[in-house]
Amino acid sequence: MRGFAGKINLIGWDVSQAACEMASFVLAWERVKDAGEVTVEVSCTDSMAQAPWPTGVDMLLMNPPFLSYEFLSTDQRDSLKQALGPLAKGRYDLSTGFVWKAIKALQRNGVIGAIVPSSFLEANATAGIREEMSSQVGLHLVARLGSPLLFSDALVDAAAIVGRVGDSPSLPGTAFWADYRSSSTAAGLRELRRMIGSSATNHVVADGFSIYREKLGPAKESWAPHSY
């Protein structure tokens, strides 16, 4: 859309064969429509156990599995501990390991966009990860999406983070908060899209959601946005 004329190497991993086949189909169609130079490699693999991940990545987008510590298998716990290293403390969620591996895969100015459990933003078990991220990543968006009905079969509320490696953590980012209603999340995300790229509006407060600018990610402290 921005006229990028360089080469793109797109890598996708998922444990679901069906998900991989759907992604391959859709991306093949996009390549037919786009004359740009894009290579696509979609693999059915367990990316938590996969080692090593690519390095020097420009952008990494993920919707990692939400699975709390008590439901992890022995193999999953071992893979997660290996991924987190000395940061593996407390009862952390499986998604935490994906986020940390993503940070290490990005190059300077690389961007991460991830769906995470809301507990990631404020739980004691993820305090060490948040502190390490604050020293490396400038957060541009932290969103608490509110409704537990956004993802089928999910047992926890979802949140989202977007950040860039090397950006100053002292710069303000965008905080997004929505209440428990799905309609609040939908209306808030529509408003957020309208605000992107606009410097005229610093905050929007409505029934069910708030969007405002503030410094995000203060080390170990809670990152969770609240009603404005």
Coordinates of N, CA and C in Angstrom, one line a residue:
M1 N 0.8 -1.2 0.0 CA 0.0 0.0 0.0 C 0.9 1.3 0.0
R2 N 2.1 1.2 0.6 CA 3.0 2.3 0.6 C 4.0 2.3 -0.5
G3 N 3.8 1.4 -1.4 CA 4.7 1.4 -2.6 C 6.1 0.8 -2.3
F4 N 6.2 -0.1 -1.3 CA 7.5 -0.7 -0.9 C 8.0 -1.6 -2.1
A5 N 9.2 -1.3 -2.5 CA 9.7 -2.0 -3.7 C 10.8 -3.0 -3.4
G6 N 11.1 -3.3 -2.2 CA 12.1 -4.2 -1.8 C 11.6 -5.7 -1.8
K7 N 12.5 -6.5 -1.3 CA 12.1 -8.0 -1.2 C 11.6 -8.3 0.2
I8 N 10.6 -9.1 0.2 CA 9.9 -9.5 1.5 C 10.0 -11.0 1.6
N9 N 10.5 -11.5 2.8 CA 10.6 -12.9 3.1 C 9.6 -13.1 4.3
L10 N 8.5 -13.8 4.0 CA 7.5 -14.0 4.9 C 7.5 -15.5 5.4
I11 N 7.6 -15.6 6.8 CA 7.7 -16.9 7.4 C 6.6 -17.1 8.3
G12 N 5.9 -18.2 8.2 CA 4.7 -18.5 9.1 C 4.9 -19.9 9.7
W13 N 4.6 -20.0 11.0 CA 4.6 -21.2 11.8 C 3.3 -21.4 12.5
D14 N 2.8 -22.7 12.5 CA 1.7 -23.0 13.4 C 1.7 -24.5 13.6
V15 N 1.2 -25.0 14.7 CA 1.1 -26.4 14.9 C -0.1 -27.1 14.2
S16 N -1.1 -26.2 13.8 CA -2.2 -26.7 13.1 C -2.0 -26.9 11.6
Q17 N -2.1 -28.1 11.0 CA -2.0 -28.3 9.6 C -3.0 -27.5 8.8
A18 N -4.3 -27.5 9.4 CA -5.4 -26.8 8.7 C -5.1 -25.3 8.6
A19 N -4.5 -24.7 9.7 CA -4.2 -23.3 9.7 C -3.1 -23.0 8.7
C20 N -2.1 -23.9 8.6 CA -1.0 -23.7 7.6 C -1.6 -23.7 6.2
E21 N -2.5 -24.7 5.9 CA -3.0 -24.8 4.6 C -3.8 -23.6 4.2
M22 N -4.6 -23.1 5.2 CA -5.4 -21.9 4.9 C -4.6 -20.7 4.7
A23 N -3.5 -20.5 5.5 CA -2.6 -19.4 5.3 C -1.9 -19.5 4.0
S24 N -1.4 -20.7 3.6 CA -0.7 -20.8 2.3 C -1.6 -20.5 1.2
F25 N -2.9 -20.9 1.2 CA -3.9 -20.6 0.2 C -4.1 -19.1 0.0
V26 N -4.3 -18.4 1.2 CA -4.6 -17.0 1.1 C -3.4 -16.2 0.7
L27 N -2.2 -16.6 1.1 CA -1.0 -15.8 0.7 C -0.7 -16.1 -0.7
A28 N -0.9 -17.3 -1.2 CA -0.7 -17.5 -2.7 C -1.6 -16.6 -3.5
W29 N -2.8 -16.4 -3.1 CA -3.7 -15.5 -3.8 C -3.2 -14.1 -3.7
E30 N -2.7 -13.6 -2.6 CA -2.2 -12.3 -2.5 C -1.0 -12.1 -3.4
R31 N -0.2 -13.1 -3.5 CA 1.0 -13.0 -4.4 C 0.6 -12.9 -5.8
V32 N -0.5 -13.5 -6.2 CA -1.0 -13.4 -7.6 C -1.4 -12.0 -7.9
K33 N -2.0 -11.3 -6.9 CA -2.5 -9.9 -7.1 C -1.4 -8.9 -7.0
D34 N -0.3 -9.2 -6.2 CA 0.8 -8.3 -6.0 C 2.0 -8.7 -6.8
A35 N 2.5 -7.8 -7.6 CA 3.6 -8.1 -8.5 C 4.9 -7.9 -7.7
G36 N 4.9 -7.6 -6.5 CA 6.1 -7.4 -5.7 C 6.9 -8.7 -5.5
E37 N 8.1 -8.6 -5.1 CA 9.0 -9.7 -4.8 C 8.8 -10.2 -3.4
V38 N 8.0 -11.3 -3.3 CA 7.6 -11.8 -2.0 C 7.9 -13.3 -2.0
T39 N 8.6 -13.8 -1.0 CA 8.8 -15.3 -0.8 C 8.0 -15.7 0.4
V40 N 7.3 -16.8 0.4 CA 6.5 -17.3 1.5 C 6.9 -18.7 1.9
E41 N 7.1 -18.9 3.2 CA 7.4 -20.2 3.7 C 6.6 -20.4 4.9
V42 N 5.5 -21.3 4.8 CA 4.6 -21.6 5.9 C 4.9 -23.0 6.3
S43 N 5.2 -23.3 7.5 CA 5.5 -24.6 8.0 C 4.7 -25.0 9.2
C44 N 4.3 -26.3 9.2 CA 3.5 -26.8 10.3 C 4.5 -27.3 11.4
T45 N 4.7 -26.5 12.4 CA 5.8 -26.8 13.4 C 5.4 -26.2 14.7
D46 N 5.9 -26.8 15.8 CA 5.8 -26.2 17.1 C 6.8 -25.2 17.3
S47 N 6.4 -23.9 17.2 CA 7.4 -22.8 17.3 C 8.0 -22.6 18.6
M48 N 7.4 -23.1 19.7 CA 8.0 -23.0 21.0 C 9.2 -23.9 21.1
A49 N 9.0 -25.1 20.6 CA 10.1 -26.1 20.6 C 11.1 -25.8 19.5
Q50 N 10.8 -25.0 18.5 CA 11.6 -24.8 17.3 C 12.8 -23.9 17.7
A51 N 14.0 -24.4 17.4 CA 15.2 -23.6 17.7 C 16.2 -23.8 16.6
P52 N 16.9 -22.7 16.2 CA 16.6 -21.4 16.6 C 15.5 -20.7 15.8
W53 N 15.0 -19.6 16.3 CA 14.1 -18.7 15.5 C 15.0 -17.9 14.6
P54 N 14.4 -17.4 13.5 CA 15.2 -16.4 12.7 C 15.6 -15.2 13.5
T55 N 16.7 -14.6 13.1 CA 17.1 -13.3 13.8 C 17.1 -12.2 12.7
G56 N 17.3 -11.0 13.2 CA 17.3 -9.9 12.3 C 15.9 -9.6 11.7
V57 N 14.8 -10.0 12.4 CA 13.5 -9.9 11.8 C 13.0 -8.5 11.9
D58 N 12.3 -8.0 10.8 CA 11.8 -6.6 10.8 C 10.5 -6.5 11.5
M59 N 9.6 -7.5 11.4 CA 8.3 -7.4 12.0 C 7.8 -8.8 12.3
L60 N 7.3 -9.0 13.6 CA 6.8 -10.2 14.0 C 5.5 -10.1 14.6
L61 N 4.5 -10.8 14.0 CA 3.1 -10.7 14.5 C 2.7 -12.0 15.0
M62 N 2.0 -12.1 16.1 CA 1.6 -13.4 16.7 C 0.4 -13.3 17.5
N63 N -0.4 -14.5 17.4 CA -1.5 -14.7 18.3 C -1.1 -16.0 19.0
P64 N -0.2 -16.0 20.0 CA 0.3 -17.2 20.6 C -0.8 -17.9 21.4
P65 N -0.6 -19.2 21.7 CA -1.6 -20.0 22.5 C -1.6 -19.5 24.0
F66 N -2.8 -19.3 24.5 CA -3.0 -19.0 25.9 C -3.2 -20.3 26.7
L67 N -2.2 -20.7 27.5 CA -2.3 -21.9 28.3 C -1.6 -21.7 29.6
S68 N -2.4 -21.7 30.7 CA -1.8 -21.4 32.0 C -0.9 -22.5 32.4
Y69 N -0.1 -22.2 33.4 CA 1.0 -23.1 33.8 C 0.5 -24.5 34.3
E70 N -0.6 -24.5 35.0 CA -1.1 -25.8 35.5 C -1.6 -26.7 34.4
F71 N -1.9 -26.2 33.2 CA -2.3 -27.1 32.1 C -1.2 -27.4 31.2
L72 N 0.0 -27.0 31.4 CA 1.1 -27.3 30.5 C 1.6 -28.8 30.8
S73 N 1.9 -29.4 29.7 CA 2.6 -30.8 29.8 C 4.0 -30.6 30.3
T74 N 4.6 -31.7 30.6 CA 6.0 -31.7 31.1 C 6.9 -31.1 30.0
D75 N 6.7 -31.6 28.7 CA 7.5 -31.1 27.6 C 7.3 -29.6 27.4
Q76 N 6.1 -29.2 27.5 CA 5.8 -27.7 27.3 C 6.5 -26.9 28.4
R77 N 6.4 -27.4 29.6 CA 7.1 -26.6 30.7 C 8.6 -26.6 30.5
D78 N 9.2 -27.7 30.0 CA 10.6 -27.7 29.7 C 11.0 -26.7 28.6
S79 N 10.2 -26.7 27.5 CA 10.4 -25.8 26.4 C 10.3 -24.4 26.8
L80 N 9.3 -24.1 27.7 CA 9.1 -22.8 28.1 C 10.2 -22.3 29.0
K81 N 10.6 -23.1 30.0 CA 11.7 -22.8 30.8 C 13.0 -22.5 30.0
Q82 N 13.2 -23.3 29.0 CA 14.4 -23.1 28.2 C 14.3 -21.7 27.4
A83 N 13.1 -21.4 27.0 CA 12.9 -20.1 26.2 C 13.1 -18.9 27.1
L84 N 12.6 -19.0 28.4 CA 12.6 -17.9 29.3 C 14.0 -17.8 30.1
G85 N 14.7 -18.9 30.2 CA 15.9 -18.8 30.9 C 15.8 -18.4 32.3
P86 N 16.6 -17.4 32.8 CA 16.5 -17.0 34.2 C 15.2 -16.2 34.5
L87 N 14.5 -15.8 33.5 CA 13.2 -15.1 33.7 C 12.1 -16.0 34.0
A88 N 12.3 -17.3 34.0 CA 11.3 -18.3 34.2 C 11.0 -18.4 35.7
K89 N 10.1 -17.5 36.2 CA 9.8 -17.5 37.7 C 8.3 -17.4 37.8
G90 N 7.8 -18.2 38.8 CA 6.4 -18.1 39.0 C 5.6 -19.0 38.1
R91 N 4.2 -18.8 38.1 CA 3.3 -19.5 37.3 C 2.9 -18.8 36.0
Y92 N 3.8 -18.8 35.0 CA 3.6 -18.0 33.8 C 2.8 -18.8 32.8
D93 N 2.2 -18.0 31.8 CA 1.4 -18.6 30.8 C 2.3 -19.0 29.6
L94 N 1.9 -19.9 28.8 CA 2.7 -20.4 27.6 C 3.0 -19.2 26.7
S95 N 2.1 -18.3 26.5 CA 2.2 -17.2 25.6 C 3.4 -16.3 26.0
T96 N 3.8 -16.3 27.3 CA 5.0 -15.5 27.7 C 6.2 -15.9 27.0
G97 N 6.4 -17.2 26.8 CA 7.6 -17.7 26.1 C 7.7 -17.2 24.7
F98 N 6.5 -17.2 24.0 CA 6.5 -16.7 22.6 C 6.9 -15.3 22.5
V99 N 6.3 -14.4 23.4 CA 6.6 -13.0 23.4 C 8.1 -12.8 23.6
W100 N 8.7 -13.5 24.5 CA 10.2 -13.3 24.8 C 11.0 -13.8 23.6
K101 N 10.7 -14.9 23.0 CA 11.4 -15.4 21.9 C 11.3 -14.4 20.7
A102 N 10.1 -13.7 20.6 CA 9.9 -12.7 19.6 C 10.8 -11.5 19.7
I103 N 10.9 -11.1 21.0 CA 11.8 -9.9 21.2 C 13.2 -10.2 20.8
K104 N 13.7 -11.4 21.1 CA 15.1 -11.8 20.8 C 15.3 -12.0 19.3
A105 N 14.2 -12.2 18.6 CA 14.3 -12.4 17.1 C 14.4 -11.1 16.3
L106 N 13.9 -10.0 16.9 CA 13.8 -8.8 16.2 C 15.1 -8.1 16.1
Q107 N 15.4 -7.4 15.0 CA 16.5 -6.5 14.9 C 16.2 -5.1 15.5
R108 N 17.1 -4.2 15.5 CA 16.9 -2.9 16.0 C 15.9 -2.2 15.0
N109 N 14.9 -1.5 15.6 CA 13.8 -0.9 14.8 C 12.8 -2.0 14.4
G110 N 13.0 -3.3 14.8 CA 12.0 -4.3 14.5 C 10.7 -4.1 15.3
V111 N 9.6 -4.5 14.8 CA 8.3 -4.3 15.4 C 7.7 -5.6 15.8
I112 N 7.1 -5.6 17.1 CA 6.4 -6.7 17.5 C 4.9 -6.3 17.7
G113 N 4.0 -7.2 17.3 CA 2.6 -7.0 17.5 C 2.1 -8.3 18.0
A114 N 1.5 -8.4 19.2 CA 1.1 -9.6 19.8 C -0.2 -9.5 20.6
I115 N -1.0 -10.6 20.4 CA -2.2 -10.8 21.3 C -1.7 -11.5 22.6
V116 N -2.0 -11.1 23.7 CA -1.5 -11.7 25.0 C -2.7 -11.8 26.0
P117 N -2.6 -12.7 27.0 CA -3.6 -12.6 28.1 C -3.5 -11.3 28.8
S118 N -4.6 -10.8 29.3 CA -4.5 -9.5 30.1 C -3.6 -9.7 31.3
S119 N -3.5 -10.9 31.8 CA -2.6 -11.1 33.0 C -1.2 -10.7 32.7
F120 N -0.8 -10.8 31.4 CA 0.6 -10.5 31.0 C 0.9 -9.0 31.4
L121 N -0.1 -8.2 31.4 CA 0.1 -6.7 31.7 C 0.4 -6.4 33.1
E122 N 0.0 -7.3 34.0 CA 0.1 -6.9 35.4 C 0.5 -8.1 36.4
A123 N 0.6 -9.3 36.0 CA 0.9 -10.4 36.9 C 2.3 -10.4 37.4
N124 N 2.5 -10.8 38.6 CA 3.8 -10.9 39.2 C 4.7 -11.9 38.4
A125 N 4.2 -12.9 37.8 CA 5.0 -13.9 37.1 C 5.6 -13.3 35.9
T126 N 5.0 -12.3 35.3 CA 5.5 -11.7 34.1 C 6.3 -10.4 34.3
A127 N 6.4 -10.0 35.6 CA 7.1 -8.8 36.0 C 8.5 -8.7 35.4
G128 N 9.3 -9.8 35.5 CA 10.6 -9.8 34.9 C 10.7 -9.6 33.4
I129 N 9.7 -10.2 32.7 CA 9.6 -10.1 31.3 C 9.3 -8.6 30.9
R130 N 8.4 -8.0 31.7 CA 8.0 -6.6 31.4 C 9.2 -5.7 31.6
E131 N 10.0 -6.0 32.7 CA 11.1 -5.1 33.0 C 12.2 -5.2 31.9
E132 N 12.4 -6.4 31.4 CA 13.4 -6.6 30.3 C 12.9 -6.0 29.0
M133 N 11.6 -6.1 28.7 CA 11.0 -5.5 27.6 C 11.1 -4.0 27.6
S134 N 10.9 -3.4 28.8 CA 11.0 -2.0 29.0 C 12.3 -1.4 28.6
S135 N 13.4 -2.2 28.9 CA 14.7 -1.8 28.6 C 15.1 -1.9 27.1
Q136 N 14.3 -2.6 26.3 CA 14.6 -2.8 24.9 C 13.6 -2.3 23.9
V137 N 12.4 -2.2 24.4 CA 11.3 -2.0 23.4 C 10.5 -0.7 23.9
G138 N 10.3 0.2 22.9 CA 9.3 1.3 23.2 C 7.9 0.9 22.8
L139 N 7.0 0.9 23.7 CA 5.6 0.5 23.5 C 4.9 1.6 22.8
H140 N 4.2 1.2 21.7 CA 3.4 2.2 20.9 C 1.9 2.0 21.2
L141 N 1.5 0.8 21.6 CA 0.1 0.5 21.9 C 0.1 -0.6 23.0
V142 N -0.7 -0.3 24.0 CA -1.1 -1.4 25.0 C -2.6 -1.3 25.1
A143 N -3.3 -2.5 24.8 CA -4.7 -2.5 24.7 C -5.3 -3.6 25.6
R144 N -6.2 -3.2 26.4 CA -7.0 -4.2 27.2 C -8.3 -4.4 26.6
L145 N -8.6 -5.5 25.9 CA -9.7 -5.6 25.0 C -11.0 -5.9 25.6
G146 N -11.0 -6.3 26.9 CA -12.2 -6.3 27.7 C -13.1 -7.6 27.6
S147 N -13.7 -7.8 26.4 CA -14.7 -8.8 26.3 C -14.0 -10.2 26.2
P148 N -14.5 -11.2 27.0 CA -13.9 -12.5 27.0 C -14.5 -13.3 25.8
L149 N -15.4 -12.7 25.0 CA -16.0 -13.4 23.9 C -15.3 -13.1 22.5
L150 N -14.2 -12.4 22.5 CA -13.5 -12.1 21.3 C -13.0 -13.3 20.6
F151 N -12.5 -14.3 21.4 CA -11.9 -15.5 20.9 C -12.7 -16.7 21.4
S152 N -13.1 -17.5 20.5 CA -13.9 -18.7 20.9 C -13.0 -19.6 21.7
D153 N -13.6 -20.2 22.7 CA -13.0 -21.1 23.6 C -11.9 -20.5 24.5
A154 N -11.7 -19.2 24.5 CA -10.7 -18.6 25.4 C -11.3 -18.5 26.8
L155 N -10.4 -18.8 27.7 CA -10.8 -18.8 29.1 C -10.4 -17.5 29.9
V156 N -9.6 -16.7 29.2 CA -9.1 -15.5 29.8 C -9.4 -14.3 28.9
D157 N -9.3 -13.1 29.5 CA -9.5 -11.8 28.7 C -8.2 -11.6 27.9
A158 N -8.4 -11.0 26.8 CA -7.2 -10.8 25.9 C -6.8 -9.3 25.9
A159 N -5.5 -9.1 25.6 CA -4.9 -7.8 25.5 C -4.0 -7.8 24.3
A160 N -3.5 -6.7 23.9 CA -2.6 -6.6 22.7 C -1.5 -5.6 23.0
I161 N -0.3 -5.9 22.5 CA 0.8 -4.9 22.6 C 1.4 -4.7 21.2
V162 N 1.9 -3.5 21.0 CA 2.7 -3.2 19.8 C 3.9 -2.4 20.2
G163 N 5.1 -2.8 19.8 CA 6.2 -2.0 20.2 C 7.3 -2.1 19.2
R164 N 8.4 -1.3 19.4 CA 9.5 -1.3 18.4 C 10.8 -1.3 19.2
V165 N 11.7 -2.2 18.8 CA 13.0 -2.3 19.5 C 13.8 -1.1 19.3
G166 N 14.4 -0.5 20.3 CA 15.2 0.6 20.2 C 14.6 1.9 20.5
D167 N 13.2 2.0 20.4 CA 12.5 3.2 20.7 C 12.6 3.6 22.1
S168 N 12.6 4.8 22.5 CA 12.7 5.3 23.9 C 11.5 4.9 24.7
P169 N 11.7 4.2 25.8 CA 10.5 3.9 26.7 C 9.9 5.1 27.3
S170 N 10.5 6.2 27.2 CA 10.0 7.4 27.9 C 9.0 8.2 27.0
L171 N 8.9 7.8 25.7 CA 8.0 8.4 24.8 C 6.5 7.9 25.0
P172 N 5.5 8.8 24.9 CA 4.2 8.4 25.1 C 3.7 7.4 24.0
G173 N 2.8 6.5 24.4 CA 2.2 5.6 23.5 C 0.7 5.7 23.7
T174 N -0.1 4.8 23.0 CA -1.5 4.8 23.0 C -2.0 3.7 24.0
A175 N -2.8 4.1 24.9 CA -3.5 3.1 25.8 C -4.9 3.0 25.4
F176 N -5.4 1.7 25.4 CA -6.7 1.4 24.9 C -7.4 0.5 26.0
W177 N -8.6 0.9 26.5 CA -9.3 0.1 27.5 C -10.7 0.0 27.0
A178 N -11.2 -1.2 27.2 CA -12.7 -1.5 26.9 C -13.2 -2.3 28.0
D179 N -14.6 -2.2 28.2 CA -15.2 -3.0 29.3 C -15.6 -4.3 28.7
Y180 N -16.4 -5.1 29.5 CA -16.7 -6.5 29.2 C -17.6 -6.7 28.0
R181 N -18.2 -5.6 27.4 CA -19.1 -5.8 26.3 C -18.3 -5.9 25.0
S182 N -18.7 -6.9 24.1 CA -18.1 -7.0 22.8 C -18.3 -5.7 22.0
S183 N -19.5 -5.1 22.1 CA -19.8 -3.9 21.4 C -18.8 -2.8 21.7
S184 N -18.4 -2.7 23.0 CA -17.4 -1.7 23.4 C -16.1 -1.9 22.7
T185 N -15.6 -3.1 22.7 CA -14.3 -3.4 22.0 C -14.4 -3.0 20.6
A186 N -15.5 -3.4 19.9 CA -15.6 -3.2 18.5 C -15.6 -1.7 18.2
A187 N -16.4 -0.9 19.0 CA -16.5 0.5 18.8 C -15.2 1.2 19.1
G188 N -14.5 0.7 20.1 CA -13.2 1.3 20.5 C -12.2 1.1 19.4
L189 N -12.1 -0.1 18.8 CA -11.1 -0.4 17.8 C -11.4 0.4 16.5
R190 N -12.7 0.6 16.2 CA -13.0 1.5 15.0 C -12.5 2.9 15.3
E191 N -12.7 3.4 16.5 CA -12.2 4.7 16.8 C -10.7 4.8 16.8
L192 N -10.0 3.7 17.3 CA -8.6 3.7 17.3 C -8.0 3.8 15.9
R193 N -8.7 3.1 14.9 CA -8.2 3.1 13.5 C -8.4 4.6 13.0
R194 N -9.4 5.2 13.4 CA -9.6 6.6 12.9 C -8.5 7.5 13.5
M195 N -8.0 7.2 14.7 CA -7.0 8.1 15.4 C -5.6 7.9 14.8
I196 N -5.4 6.7 14.3 CA -4.0 6.4 13.8 C -3.6 7.4 12.7
G197 N -2.4 8.0 12.9 CA -1.9 8.9 12.0 C -2.4 10.3 12.2
S198 N -3.3 10.5 13.2 CA -3.9 11.9 13.4 C -3.2 12.4 14.7
S199 N -2.7 13.6 14.7 CA -2.1 14.2 15.8 C -3.1 15.2 16.5
A200 N -4.3 15.3 15.9 CA -5.3 16.3 16.4 C -6.0 15.8 17.7
T201 N -6.1 14.4 17.9 CA -6.8 13.9 19.0 C -5.9 13.1 19.9
N202 N -5.8 13.4 21.2 CA -5.0 12.7 22.1 C -5.8 11.7 23.0
H203 N -7.1 11.9 23.1 CA -7.9 11.0 23.8 C -9.3 11.0 23.4
V204 N -9.9 9.8 23.5 CA -11.4 9.7 23.3 C -12.0 8.9 24.4
V205 N -13.0 9.4 25.0 CA -13.7 8.7 26.1 C -15.1 8.5 25.7
A206 N -15.6 7.3 25.7 CA -17.0 7.0 25.4 C -17.6 6.0 26.3
D207 N -18.8 5.7 26.1 CA -19.5 4.6 27.0 C -18.9 3.3 26.6
G208 N -18.1 2.7 27.5 CA -17.5 1.4 27.3 C -16.1 1.3 26.9
F209 N -15.5 2.4 26.5 CA -14.0 2.4 26.1 C -13.4 3.7 26.3
S210 N -12.0 3.7 26.5 CA -11.2 4.9 26.6 C -9.9 4.7 25.7
I211 N -9.5 5.7 25.0 CA -8.3 5.7 24.3 C -7.5 7.0 24.7
Y212 N -6.3 6.9 25.1 CA -5.6 8.1 25.5 C -4.1 7.8 25.4
R213 N -3.3 8.9 25.4 CA -1.9 8.9 25.3 C -1.2 9.0 26.6
E214 N -0.2 8.2 26.9 CA 0.6 8.3 28.1 C 1.8 7.4 28.0
K215 N 2.8 7.6 28.9 CA 4.0 6.8 28.9 C 3.6 5.3 29.3
L216 N 4.0 4.4 28.4 CA 3.6 3.0 28.6 C 4.8 2.1 29.1
G217 N 4.5 1.1 29.8 CA 5.6 0.1 30.2 C 6.6 0.6 31.2
P218 N 6.2 1.0 32.4 CA 7.1 1.5 33.4 C 7.8 0.3 34.1
A219 N 8.8 -0.4 33.5 CA 9.5 -1.5 34.1 C 8.6 -2.6 34.6
K220 N 8.7 -2.9 35.9 CA 8.0 -4.0 36.5 C 6.5 -3.7 36.8
E221 N 6.2 -2.4 36.8 CA 4.9 -2.0 37.2 C 3.8 -2.5 36.2
S222 N 2.6 -2.4 36.6 CA 1.5 -2.9 35.8 C 1.4 -2.0 34.5
W223 N 1.2 -2.7 33.4 CA 1.0 -2.0 32.1 C -0.4 -1.8 31.8
A224 N -1.3 -2.4 32.6 CA -2.7 -2.5 32.2 C -3.4 -1.1 32.1
P225 N -4.0 -0.7 31.0 CA -4.7 0.5 30.9 C -6.0 0.4 31.7
H226 N -6.5 1.6 32.1 CA -7.7 1.7 32.8 C -8.6 2.7 32.2
S227 N -9.9 2.8 32.6 CA -10.8 3.8 32.1 C -10.2 5.2 32.3
Y228 N -10.3 6.0 31.3 CA -9.7 7.4 31.4 C -10.3 8.2 32.5

